[in-house]
Every structure is written in C-alpha cells, then in structure tokens.
Coordinates of C-alpha atoms and ligand atoms in Angstrom, one line a residue:
X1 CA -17.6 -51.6 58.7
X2 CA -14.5 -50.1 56.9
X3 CA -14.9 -50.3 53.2
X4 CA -13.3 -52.8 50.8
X5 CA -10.4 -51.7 49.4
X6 CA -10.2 -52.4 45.5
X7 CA -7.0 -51.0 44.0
X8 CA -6.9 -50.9 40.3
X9 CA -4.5 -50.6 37.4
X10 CA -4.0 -46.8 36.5
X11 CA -6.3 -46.5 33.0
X12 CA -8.6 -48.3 31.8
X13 CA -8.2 -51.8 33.7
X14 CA -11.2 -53.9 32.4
X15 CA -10.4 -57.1 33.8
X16 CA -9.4 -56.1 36.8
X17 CA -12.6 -54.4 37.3
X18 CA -15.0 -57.2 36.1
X19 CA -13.0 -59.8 38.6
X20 CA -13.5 -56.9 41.3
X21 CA -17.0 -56.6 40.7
X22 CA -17.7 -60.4 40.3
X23 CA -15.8 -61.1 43.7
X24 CA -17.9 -58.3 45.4
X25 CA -21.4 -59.1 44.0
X26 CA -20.4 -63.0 45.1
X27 CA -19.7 -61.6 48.5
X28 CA -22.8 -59.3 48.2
X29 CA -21.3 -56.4 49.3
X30 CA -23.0 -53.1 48.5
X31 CA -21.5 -50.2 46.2
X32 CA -21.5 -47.9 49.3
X33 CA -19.2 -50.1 50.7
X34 CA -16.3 -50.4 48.4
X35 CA -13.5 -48.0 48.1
X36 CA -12.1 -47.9 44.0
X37 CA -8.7 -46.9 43.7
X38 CA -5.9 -46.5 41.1
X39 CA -2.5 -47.4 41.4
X40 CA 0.4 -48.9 39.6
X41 CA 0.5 -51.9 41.8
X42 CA -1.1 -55.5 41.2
X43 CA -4.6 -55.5 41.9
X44 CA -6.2 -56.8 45.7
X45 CA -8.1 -59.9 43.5
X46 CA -5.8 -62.6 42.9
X47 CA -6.8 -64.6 39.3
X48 CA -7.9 -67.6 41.6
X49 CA -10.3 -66.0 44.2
X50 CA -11.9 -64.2 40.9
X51 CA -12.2 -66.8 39.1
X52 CA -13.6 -68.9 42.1
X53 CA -16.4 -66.5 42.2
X54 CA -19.6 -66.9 39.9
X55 CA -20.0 -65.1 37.5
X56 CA -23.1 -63.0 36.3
X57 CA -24.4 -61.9 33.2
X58 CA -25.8 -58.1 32.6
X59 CA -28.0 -57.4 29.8
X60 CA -25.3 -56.4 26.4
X61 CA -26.7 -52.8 26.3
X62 CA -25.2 -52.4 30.4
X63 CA -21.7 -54.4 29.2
X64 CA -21.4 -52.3 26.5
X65 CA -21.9 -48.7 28.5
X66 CA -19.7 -50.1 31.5
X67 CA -17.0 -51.0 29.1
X68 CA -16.9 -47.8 27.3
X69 CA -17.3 -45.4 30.6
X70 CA -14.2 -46.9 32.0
X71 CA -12.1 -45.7 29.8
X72 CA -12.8 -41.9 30.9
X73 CA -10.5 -40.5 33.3
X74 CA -13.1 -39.4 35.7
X75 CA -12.0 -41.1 39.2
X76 CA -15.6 -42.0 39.9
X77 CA -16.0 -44.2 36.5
X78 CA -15.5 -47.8 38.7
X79 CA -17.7 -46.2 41.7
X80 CA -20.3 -46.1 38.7
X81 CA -20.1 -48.5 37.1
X82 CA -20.0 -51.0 39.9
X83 CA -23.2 -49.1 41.5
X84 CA -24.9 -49.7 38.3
X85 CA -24.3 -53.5 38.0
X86 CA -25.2 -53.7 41.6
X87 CA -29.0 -52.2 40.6
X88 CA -29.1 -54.3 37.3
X89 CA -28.7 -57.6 39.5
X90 CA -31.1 -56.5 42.0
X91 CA -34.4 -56.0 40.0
X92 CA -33.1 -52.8 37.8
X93 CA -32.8 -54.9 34.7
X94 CA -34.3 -52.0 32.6
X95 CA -32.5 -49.3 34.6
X96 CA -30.6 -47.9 31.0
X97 CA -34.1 -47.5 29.8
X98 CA -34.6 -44.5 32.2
X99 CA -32.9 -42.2 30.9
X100 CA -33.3 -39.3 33.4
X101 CA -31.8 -41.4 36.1
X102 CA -28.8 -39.8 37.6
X103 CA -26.7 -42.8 37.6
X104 CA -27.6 -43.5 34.0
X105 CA -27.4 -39.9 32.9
X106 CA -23.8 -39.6 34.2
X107 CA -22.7 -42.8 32.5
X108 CA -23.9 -41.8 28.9
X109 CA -22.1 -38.5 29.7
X110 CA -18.5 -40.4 30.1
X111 CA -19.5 -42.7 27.2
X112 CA -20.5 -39.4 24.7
X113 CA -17.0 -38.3 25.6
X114 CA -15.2 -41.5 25.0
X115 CA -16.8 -41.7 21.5
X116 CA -15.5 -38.3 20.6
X117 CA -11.9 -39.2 22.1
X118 CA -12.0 -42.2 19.8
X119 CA -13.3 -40.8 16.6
X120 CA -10.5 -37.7 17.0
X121 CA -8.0 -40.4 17.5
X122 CA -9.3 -42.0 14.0
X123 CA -9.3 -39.6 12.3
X124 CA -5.9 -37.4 13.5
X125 CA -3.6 -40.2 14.3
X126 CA -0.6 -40.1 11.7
X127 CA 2.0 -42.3 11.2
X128 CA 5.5 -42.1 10.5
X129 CA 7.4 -44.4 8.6
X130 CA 10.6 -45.6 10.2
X131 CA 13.8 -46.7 8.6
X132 CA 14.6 -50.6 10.0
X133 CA 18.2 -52.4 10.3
X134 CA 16.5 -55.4 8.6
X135 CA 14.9 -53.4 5.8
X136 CA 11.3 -54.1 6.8
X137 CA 8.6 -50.8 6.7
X138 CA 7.5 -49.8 9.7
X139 CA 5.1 -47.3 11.0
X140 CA 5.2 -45.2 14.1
X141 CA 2.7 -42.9 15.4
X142 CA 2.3 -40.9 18.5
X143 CA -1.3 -39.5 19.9
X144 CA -2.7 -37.8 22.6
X145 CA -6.1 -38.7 23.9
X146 CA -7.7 -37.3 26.1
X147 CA -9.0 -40.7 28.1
X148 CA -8.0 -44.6 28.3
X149 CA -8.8 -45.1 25.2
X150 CA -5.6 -46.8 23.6
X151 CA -7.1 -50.9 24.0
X152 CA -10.4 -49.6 23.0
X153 CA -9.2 -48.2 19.6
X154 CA -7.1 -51.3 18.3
X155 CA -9.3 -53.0 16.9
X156 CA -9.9 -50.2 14.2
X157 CA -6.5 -49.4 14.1
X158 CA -5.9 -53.7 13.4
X159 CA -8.6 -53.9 11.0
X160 CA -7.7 -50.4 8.9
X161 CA -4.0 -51.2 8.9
X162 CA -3.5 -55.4 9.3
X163 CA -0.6 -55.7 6.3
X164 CA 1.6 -53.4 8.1
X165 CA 3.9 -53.3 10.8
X166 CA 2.9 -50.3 13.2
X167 CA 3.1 -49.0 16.6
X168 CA 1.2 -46.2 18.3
X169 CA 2.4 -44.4 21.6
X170 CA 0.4 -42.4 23.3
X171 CA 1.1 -41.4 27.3
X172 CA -1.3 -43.6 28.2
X173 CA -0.4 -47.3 26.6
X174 CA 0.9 -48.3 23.5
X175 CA -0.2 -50.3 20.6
X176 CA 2.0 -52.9 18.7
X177 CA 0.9 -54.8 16.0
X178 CA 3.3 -57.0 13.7
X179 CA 0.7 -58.3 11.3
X180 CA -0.3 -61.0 13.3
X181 CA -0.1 -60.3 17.1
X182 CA -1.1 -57.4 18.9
X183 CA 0.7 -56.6 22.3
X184 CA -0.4 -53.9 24.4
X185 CA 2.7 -52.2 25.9
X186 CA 3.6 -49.2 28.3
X187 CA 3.4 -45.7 27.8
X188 CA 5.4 -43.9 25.3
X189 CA 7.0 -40.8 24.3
X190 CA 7.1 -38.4 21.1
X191 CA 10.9 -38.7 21.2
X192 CA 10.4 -42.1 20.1
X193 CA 8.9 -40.9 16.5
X194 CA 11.7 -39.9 13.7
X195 CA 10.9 -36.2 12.6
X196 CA 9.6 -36.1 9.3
X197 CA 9.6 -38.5 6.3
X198 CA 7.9 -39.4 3.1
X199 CA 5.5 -40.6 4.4
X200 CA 4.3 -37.3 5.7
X201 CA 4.4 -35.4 3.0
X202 CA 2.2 -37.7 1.5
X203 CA -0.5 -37.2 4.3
X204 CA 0.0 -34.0 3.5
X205 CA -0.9 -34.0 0.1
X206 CA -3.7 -36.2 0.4
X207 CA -4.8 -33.7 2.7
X208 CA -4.6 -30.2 0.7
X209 CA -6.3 -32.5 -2.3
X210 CA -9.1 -33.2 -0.2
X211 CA -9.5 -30.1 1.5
X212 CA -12.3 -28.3 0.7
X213 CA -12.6 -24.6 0.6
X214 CA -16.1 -23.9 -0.1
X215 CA -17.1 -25.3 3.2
X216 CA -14.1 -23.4 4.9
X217 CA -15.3 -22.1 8.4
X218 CA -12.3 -21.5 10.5
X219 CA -14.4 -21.8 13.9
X220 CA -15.7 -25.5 12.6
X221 CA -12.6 -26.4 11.4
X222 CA -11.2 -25.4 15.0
X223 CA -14.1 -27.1 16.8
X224 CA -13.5 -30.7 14.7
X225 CA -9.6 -30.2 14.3
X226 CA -8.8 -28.8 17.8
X227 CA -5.5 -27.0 17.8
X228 CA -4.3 -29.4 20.3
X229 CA -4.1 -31.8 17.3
X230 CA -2.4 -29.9 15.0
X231 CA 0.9 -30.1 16.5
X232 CA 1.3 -33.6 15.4
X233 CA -0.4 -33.4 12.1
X234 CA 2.4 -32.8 9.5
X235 CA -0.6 -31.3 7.1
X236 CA -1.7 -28.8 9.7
X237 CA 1.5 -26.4 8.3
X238 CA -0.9 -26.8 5.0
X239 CA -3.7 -24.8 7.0
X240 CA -2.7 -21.2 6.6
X241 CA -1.9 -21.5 3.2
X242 CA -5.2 -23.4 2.6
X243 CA -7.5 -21.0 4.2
X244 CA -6.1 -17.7 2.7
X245 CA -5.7 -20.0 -0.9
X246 CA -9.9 -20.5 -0.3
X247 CA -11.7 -18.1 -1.9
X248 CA -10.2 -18.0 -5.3
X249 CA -10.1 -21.9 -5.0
X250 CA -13.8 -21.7 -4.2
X251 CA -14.6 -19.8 -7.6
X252 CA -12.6 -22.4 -9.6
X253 CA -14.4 -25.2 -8.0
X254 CA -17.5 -23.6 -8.6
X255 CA -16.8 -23.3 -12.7
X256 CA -15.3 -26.8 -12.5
X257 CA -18.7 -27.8 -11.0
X258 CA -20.6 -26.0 -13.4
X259 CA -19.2 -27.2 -16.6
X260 CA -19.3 -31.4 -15.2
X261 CA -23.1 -30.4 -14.3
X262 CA -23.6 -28.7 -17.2
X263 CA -23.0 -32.2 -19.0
X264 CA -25.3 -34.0 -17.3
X265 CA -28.0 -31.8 -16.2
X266 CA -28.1 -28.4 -18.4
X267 CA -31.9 -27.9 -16.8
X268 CA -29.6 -27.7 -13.2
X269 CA -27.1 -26.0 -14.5
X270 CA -28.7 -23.4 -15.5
X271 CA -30.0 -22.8 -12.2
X272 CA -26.7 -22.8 -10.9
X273 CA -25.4 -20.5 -13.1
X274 CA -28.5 -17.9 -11.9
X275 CA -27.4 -18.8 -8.2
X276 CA -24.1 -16.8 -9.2
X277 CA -26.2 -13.8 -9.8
X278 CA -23.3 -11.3 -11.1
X279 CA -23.5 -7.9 -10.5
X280 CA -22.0 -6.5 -14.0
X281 CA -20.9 -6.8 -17.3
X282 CA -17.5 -7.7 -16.1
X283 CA -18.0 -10.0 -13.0
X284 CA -20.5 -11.7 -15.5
X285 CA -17.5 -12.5 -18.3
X286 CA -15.4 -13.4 -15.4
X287 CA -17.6 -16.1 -14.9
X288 CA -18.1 -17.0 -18.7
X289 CA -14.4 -16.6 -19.3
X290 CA -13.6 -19.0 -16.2
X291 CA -16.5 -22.2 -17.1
X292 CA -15.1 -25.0 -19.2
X293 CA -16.6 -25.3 -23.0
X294 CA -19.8 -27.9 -22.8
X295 CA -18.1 -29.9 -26.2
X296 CA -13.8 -30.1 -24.9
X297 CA -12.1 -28.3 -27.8
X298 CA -12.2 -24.9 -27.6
X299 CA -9.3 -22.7 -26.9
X300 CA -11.8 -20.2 -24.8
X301 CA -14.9 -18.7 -24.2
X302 CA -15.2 -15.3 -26.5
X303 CA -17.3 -12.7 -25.1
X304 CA -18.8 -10.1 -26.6
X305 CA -17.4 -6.2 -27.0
X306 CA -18.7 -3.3 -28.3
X307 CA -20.5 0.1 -26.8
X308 CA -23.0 -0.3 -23.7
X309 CA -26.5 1.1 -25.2
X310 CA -25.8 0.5 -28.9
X311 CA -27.5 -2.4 -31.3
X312 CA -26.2 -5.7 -30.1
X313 CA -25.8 -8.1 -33.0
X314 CA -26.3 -11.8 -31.6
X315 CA -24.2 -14.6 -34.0
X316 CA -23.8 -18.3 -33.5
X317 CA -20.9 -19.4 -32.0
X318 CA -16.9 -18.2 -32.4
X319 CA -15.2 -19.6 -35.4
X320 CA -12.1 -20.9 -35.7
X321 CA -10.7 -17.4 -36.0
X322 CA -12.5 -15.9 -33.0
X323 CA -11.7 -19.0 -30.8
X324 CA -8.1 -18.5 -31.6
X325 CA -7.7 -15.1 -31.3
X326 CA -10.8 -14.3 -29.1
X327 CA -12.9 -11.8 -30.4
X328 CA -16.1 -12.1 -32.1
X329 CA -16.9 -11.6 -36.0
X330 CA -13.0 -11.4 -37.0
X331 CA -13.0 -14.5 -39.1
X332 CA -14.4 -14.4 -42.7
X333 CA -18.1 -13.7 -41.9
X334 CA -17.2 -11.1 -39.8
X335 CA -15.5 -9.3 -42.5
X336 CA -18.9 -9.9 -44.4
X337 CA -20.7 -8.3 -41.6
X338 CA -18.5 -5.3 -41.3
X339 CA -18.2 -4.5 -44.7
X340 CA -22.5 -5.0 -44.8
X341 CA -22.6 -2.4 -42.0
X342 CA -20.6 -0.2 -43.4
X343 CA -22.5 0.1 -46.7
X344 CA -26.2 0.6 -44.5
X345 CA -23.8 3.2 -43.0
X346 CA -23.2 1.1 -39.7
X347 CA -20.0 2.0 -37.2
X348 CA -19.2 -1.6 -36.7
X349 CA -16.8 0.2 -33.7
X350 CA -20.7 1.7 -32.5
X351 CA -22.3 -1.8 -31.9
X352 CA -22.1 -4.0 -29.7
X353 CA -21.4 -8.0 -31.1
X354 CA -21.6 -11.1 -29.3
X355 CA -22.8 -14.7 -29.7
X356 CA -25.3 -16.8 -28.3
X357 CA -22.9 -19.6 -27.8
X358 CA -19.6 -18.4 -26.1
X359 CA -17.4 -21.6 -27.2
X360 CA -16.5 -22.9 -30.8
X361 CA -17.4 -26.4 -31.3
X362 CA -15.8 -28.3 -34.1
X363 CA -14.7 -31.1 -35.7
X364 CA -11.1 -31.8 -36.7
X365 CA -10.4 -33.0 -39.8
X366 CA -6.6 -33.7 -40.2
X367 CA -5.4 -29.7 -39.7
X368 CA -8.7 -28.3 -40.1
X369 CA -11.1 -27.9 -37.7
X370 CA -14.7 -27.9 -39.0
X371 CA -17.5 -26.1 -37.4
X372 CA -20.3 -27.4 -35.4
X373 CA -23.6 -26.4 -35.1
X374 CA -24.8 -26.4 -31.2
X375 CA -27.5 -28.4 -30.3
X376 CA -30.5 -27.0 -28.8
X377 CA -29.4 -28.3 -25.5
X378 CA -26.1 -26.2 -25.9
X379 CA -28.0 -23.2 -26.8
X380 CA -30.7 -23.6 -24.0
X381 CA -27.0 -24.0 -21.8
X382 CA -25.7 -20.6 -22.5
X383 CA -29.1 -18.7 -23.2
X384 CA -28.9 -17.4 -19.5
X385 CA -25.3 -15.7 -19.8
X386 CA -26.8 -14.5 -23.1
X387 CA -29.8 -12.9 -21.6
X388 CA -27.7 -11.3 -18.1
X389 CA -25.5 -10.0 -20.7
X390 CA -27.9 -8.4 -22.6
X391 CA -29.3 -6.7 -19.5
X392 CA -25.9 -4.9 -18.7
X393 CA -25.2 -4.3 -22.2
X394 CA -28.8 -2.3 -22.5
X395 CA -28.9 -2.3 -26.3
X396 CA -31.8 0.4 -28.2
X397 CA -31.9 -3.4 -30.3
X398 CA -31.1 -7.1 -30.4
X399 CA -30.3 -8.6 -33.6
X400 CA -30.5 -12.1 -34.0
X401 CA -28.5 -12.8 -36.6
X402 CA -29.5 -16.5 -37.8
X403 CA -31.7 -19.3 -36.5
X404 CA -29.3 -20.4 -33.3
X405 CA -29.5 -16.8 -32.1
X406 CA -33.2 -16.6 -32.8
X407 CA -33.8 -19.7 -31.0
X408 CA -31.2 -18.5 -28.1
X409 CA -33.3 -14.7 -27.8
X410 CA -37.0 -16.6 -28.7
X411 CA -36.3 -19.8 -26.5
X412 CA -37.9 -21.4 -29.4
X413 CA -37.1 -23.2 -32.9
X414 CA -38.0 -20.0 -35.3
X415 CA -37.9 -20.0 -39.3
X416 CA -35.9 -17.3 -40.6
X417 CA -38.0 -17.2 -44.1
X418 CA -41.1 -16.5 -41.7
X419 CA -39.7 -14.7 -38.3
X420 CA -37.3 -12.0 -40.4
X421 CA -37.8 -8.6 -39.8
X422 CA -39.2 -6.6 -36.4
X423 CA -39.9 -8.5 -33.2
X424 CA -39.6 -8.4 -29.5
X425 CA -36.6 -10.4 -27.6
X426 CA -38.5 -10.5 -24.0
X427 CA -37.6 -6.9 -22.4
X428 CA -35.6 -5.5 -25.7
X429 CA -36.8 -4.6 -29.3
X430 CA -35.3 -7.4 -31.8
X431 CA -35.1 -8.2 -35.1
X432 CA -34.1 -11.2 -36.8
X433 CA -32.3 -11.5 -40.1
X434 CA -30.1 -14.1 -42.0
X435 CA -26.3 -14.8 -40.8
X436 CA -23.5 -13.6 -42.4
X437 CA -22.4 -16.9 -42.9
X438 CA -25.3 -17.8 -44.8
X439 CA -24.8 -15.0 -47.4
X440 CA -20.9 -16.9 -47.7
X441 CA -22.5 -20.3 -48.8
X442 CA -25.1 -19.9 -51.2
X443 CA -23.6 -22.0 -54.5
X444 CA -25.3 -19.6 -57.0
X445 CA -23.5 -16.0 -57.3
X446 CA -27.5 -14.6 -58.7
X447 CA -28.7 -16.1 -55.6
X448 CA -25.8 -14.6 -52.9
X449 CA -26.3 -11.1 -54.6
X450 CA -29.7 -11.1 -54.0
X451 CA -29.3 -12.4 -50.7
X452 CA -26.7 -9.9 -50.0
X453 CA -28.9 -6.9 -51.6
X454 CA -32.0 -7.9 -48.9
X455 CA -29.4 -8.2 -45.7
X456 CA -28.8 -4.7 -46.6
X457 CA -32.2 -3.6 -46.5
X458 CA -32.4 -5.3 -43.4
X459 CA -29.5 -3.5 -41.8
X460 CA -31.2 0.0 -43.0
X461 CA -34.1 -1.2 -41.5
X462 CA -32.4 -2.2 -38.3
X463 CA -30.5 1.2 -37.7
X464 CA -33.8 3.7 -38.3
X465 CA -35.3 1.5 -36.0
X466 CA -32.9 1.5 -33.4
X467 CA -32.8 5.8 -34.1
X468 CA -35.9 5.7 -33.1
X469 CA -35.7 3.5 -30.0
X470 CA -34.9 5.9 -27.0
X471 CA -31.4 5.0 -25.5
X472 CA -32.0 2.4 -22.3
X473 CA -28.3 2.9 -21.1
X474 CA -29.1 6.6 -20.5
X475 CA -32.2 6.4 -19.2
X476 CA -31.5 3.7 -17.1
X477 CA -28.6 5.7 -15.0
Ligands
URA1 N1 -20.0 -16.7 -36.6 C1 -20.6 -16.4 -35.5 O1 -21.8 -16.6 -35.4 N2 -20.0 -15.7 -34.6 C2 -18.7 -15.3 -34.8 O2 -18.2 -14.7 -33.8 C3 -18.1 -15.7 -35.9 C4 -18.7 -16.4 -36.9

C-alpha cells in the first residue's frame, strides 16, 4: 500500500498536525504508513473531514512533549510525534514514563533544545523603538532562533510587554501585538528594524549596570551569550570594554561589599576582610585606603607611617586634623606626643604610628566636628587590619597608647590604672600607657603635670625595653 501523503505547513504547524493525526488514528492507519512532509501549500486535510473525525485525548504530559518537539526543525519531529500518539492510544499510556525508550528518548532531546531556543530568545530579544506618523510608540524587534519557536514564545512576550505596541520578526514568523490582539504574520527581515535609537542605549545601560565582573568568565559568558547573538544586541559593543574594565571593578565591588557587610555583620566581615589575605604592607593599605568608613563622615582612612622594625605607637582613631590632612598624630595630641618623645629622647621620625581605628568618627556641631569614641563593635571591625599591619610592620614593641588601642591589641576591655606598663600583644612585646589626649584634658594643671611627668617615665621605660628587644625586621629577612 503506498503511504498517506500528509503535507504540512513549513514550521511549526500544530493544527494542521493534530487534524492529520486525528484523521489518521480515525482511519487507523499505522505510523509506518504515513509519509510527513513540509511545504508552503494548504495542507491534504480539509477543516471538514478533520473535524468529522473523533477526536482523542492523550494524557497532558504526551500533549505537552508533542507540542513542544514540533517546534524543532528536525524533519522527523511529525514522524515522532505521530508514532508516539499511535503507541499512547494502543495500550502505551505510560510510555513517557520509560525513559530509556528510543522514541521517548529522542523526543525529550528536541524538547531540551526547544527550551534552550526559547529561554535565549527571552532573554536576548531587544527591541527597537520606532518613530510613527500618528505619534504612537512602537516597538520593533528582530531575532534569530534557531527552531519554530515564534507562536510558542508569545505568550511570554504578551504577558511581559501587554501595554505596548510591538512586533517581532524573526525568519521564521512574526509576532504582532497591538495591546489587545495578537496576529501571527509572515516571516520578516532585519531591514525592517530602524538602526539605533534611545531606546538602545538604554538596554545598554541597564546592561553595563547589571553586569557583573566578579563572575566574569569569558568562556561562560560565550556559552550563555553565544556570539551569534551579539550582533543584534546593541549592549554587546559594551562587552570589550566590560571585560578589560573587570578587574579593577571587581576590587571596588569587593570594598563596596565590605563596608555594607561590615554594617550589618562585623563578625562576617571580618572574615571577609581575612579572605583578602594581602601580601604586604602596601597591598594591605590599598585595601584600607579603598573600604568605606563604618560611621559615613570621614574624609578617609589614615594609615599608619613610620620605619619597618621600630616601636609602633597604636592611638585611637584620626582626629579632625589627621582625617583632613591624612596622617596620623599631626593634630594637637600629636604635638603632645612628639614633644613627649622627644624629651625621653624618642626620634618621632624612628617610630612607627598608627591607630587602631583607621577612620574619624564625629559629630558635627554647627562648623565643628566633635570626636567620637568607636564602639567596641568598630574596634572588633578594624582589629584584623590592625593586627596584619602589625605583622608587616615587625615592630621590637607595640604601644597601646589608651584604652581603645588596648582593647584593639588585647581583644578585651582593659583598665589603664591596672594594665599600664609591660605586656604581651599576641606575637609582639607591648606595653600600655595613657593617651596623649588624656594628658590634654585633665581640668587641674597639678594633676596634668603629674600625669605628664609619669607618661615620661613610661616612654623611658618603653625605649630601654625596646633596646633590648632584638630587631624582628632583621631577623625576619
Ligand atoms: N588621636 C589618635 O588616637 N590618633 C591620632 O592619629 C590622632 C589623635
């Protein structure tokens, strides 16, 4: 017997298949005996003879495949999908639940692909905006799938975009939706699309906003974005520029990160500031330089500076003087400090000074801005930056130099009255002593001379000891 001729619409013709297949299963004739063919010519079953034939129902789960399988281009897809309709309707009801099946296997095959055709067309379809006679916006876009996929997708394209007037082309079938009807139309071409527009360069803001360069991997990005899209994706010029833009946008991300985390979770951001794991003195003040202050307000961070292997003096926080002209100890208790050092017959150029909280907080009061003392939170915030430094800086001693930098070097709440003199900072000899600033507001002059008299003793104390500490720096190269 010569097989039954079915010729089909080129594409994806749905109806005409399932009034095909319902003639056929009506006249029982077997899948080995139809012939499937495209062509742009009406197709063999007239409306009335299909509709004349009853209809069956498959189980949703075999509708569902068959529909999305014929939208491949692969010229078998009717061949299958009739074949498999033919089994479901004689005994096969459960056939999908084999998956190692052959027939089966094949159909989820052209479905996987049809799901990927769709999701690329989602996500890379751009449109254009078009200047009307009558004044009304209108949106053009132009795609190329890869299957007969152009009915299947407008119903996402309906539901994202419903208050505007759009059409999509594709060479395949077209899309045209006017609000309220949809009408699916002929093939298209890219000459139909106006060049460039506002419209564009909007896409292609949105898209350098939301690019993002940490996860940058040129061989993914090619694999989801294949090239074959970029050509009509106005932000794919963006690309180059994006990808040789990424690492130094990477390292800004990762101190925007930090200081928003910080805020929230200083136990995490910690961590994350250990994940950075710099290598020196320098790549470590890049980072501190780079973070945002934990309390807004300060002009920057102010690192410490002074000889590698000398005492390290430990203050507070910057003052209004260091934060503005960022260096530590300038402002009036530095001057207190310097002149101290000198008479104990301490180089202030031969130590090294920094602070255990790297931003000044404050409050402003009309012009003046009034110092803040950090919390215990801030402290416990920047008490890992203090401690790396410490380790490239190699100091013979640590000098805490009042309670926030004892509690930074201790990790603990310390009394000065009991905890002065000697101690131990985890690796590095310490010692902890008033701050400068404390000699500056004692009320009672008796009181500040005294004061002043024992922070001199302690700064005798602190360079024999440190004379007698062998130098780490040295020995350490
Ligand atoms: N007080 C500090 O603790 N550090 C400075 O840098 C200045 C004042």
């Amino acid at each position: 017997m010569q097989p039954v001729q079915v010729i089909l619409h080129e594409g994806a013709d749905v109806q005409g298949f399932r009034r095909a297949a319902r003639s056929l299963i009506a006249r029982r004739i077997a899948p080995p005996d139809v012939s499937w063919t495209c062509a742009q010519m009406p197709e063999l079953f007239a409306n009335d003879e299909a509709e004349a034939a009853r209809p069956f129902t498959l189980p949703r789960a075999v509708a569902e495949l068959i529909d999305q399988a014929l939208c491949h281009r692969d010229p078998d897809r009717y061949s299958l999908a009739y074949t498999l309709i033919w089994r479901v309707l004689h005994g096969e009801r459960a056939v999908l639940e084999v998956q190692s099946d052959p027939l089966v296997h094949r159909l989820e095959v052209l479905r996987k692909a049809i799901g990927r055709d769709l999701h690329k067309m989602h996500a890379f379809l751009r449109f254009r905006q078009l200047a009307r006679a009558d004044g009304q916006e209108q949106f053009i876009a132009w795609f190329e799938p890869d299957h007969y996929i152009v009915e299947a997708t407008a119903g996402f394209f309906v539901d994202r975009f419903r208050g505007l007037i759009w059409s999509i082309f594709t060479p395949v079938g077209s899309l045209h939706w006017d609000r309220e009807n949809l009408i699916i139309g002929p093939p298209g071409s890219k000459a139909d699309l106006p060049e460039s527009d506002s419209f564009e360069a909007g896409w292609t803001q949105y898209y350098e906003s939301t690019f993002n360069p940490a996860r940058l991997n040129p061989d993914l990005m090619r694999k989801e974005m294949p090239m074959k899209y970029w050509r009509n994706l106005p932000e794919a010029k963006s690309i180059a520029r994006l990808i040789e833009a990424a690492p130094a946008r990477v390292e800004e991300m990762i101190q925007q990160e930090m200081a928003v985390s910080a805020k929230r979770n200083p136990e995490k951001a910690v961590a994350e500031m250990a994940n950075q794991n710099p290598q020196s003195l320098e790549a470590l003040n890049r980072i501190i330089a780079a973070a945002e202050p934990l309390v807004p307000g300060a002009t920057r961070a102010v690192l410490g500076e002074g000889p590698i292997g000398a005492i390290a003096f430990v203050g507070e926080q910057p003052g209004d003087q260091e934060d503005l002209q960022g260096r530590p100890f300038i402002g009036p208790a530095g001057q207190l400090l310097d002149a101290a050092l000198e008479k104990s017959g301490i180089d202030r150029r031969r130590v090294y000074v920094t602070n255990a909280v790297k931003h000044f907080k404050f409050e402003q009061r009309g012009k003046r801005r009034i110092h803040q003392k950090p919390t215990a939170g801030e402290v416990k915030h920047y008490r890992w930056w203090l401690m790396k430094e410490l380790t490239f800086v190699k100091p013979r001693l640590v000098v805490a130099l009042g309670a926030t930098a004892a509690l930074a070097l201790t990790g603990k709440a310390v009394s000065i009255a009991q905890a002065r003199g000697r101690t131990q900072f985890e690796d590095f000899p310490g010692f902890i002593t008033v701050h400068p600033s404390y000699l500056l507001r004692l009320p009672d002059e008796a009181a500040k001379r005294a004061a002043y008299t024992a922070f001199l003793a302690d700064l005798k104390q602190i360079a024999r000891l440190a004379q007698a500490e062998p130098a780490k720096a040295a020995a350490a190269e």
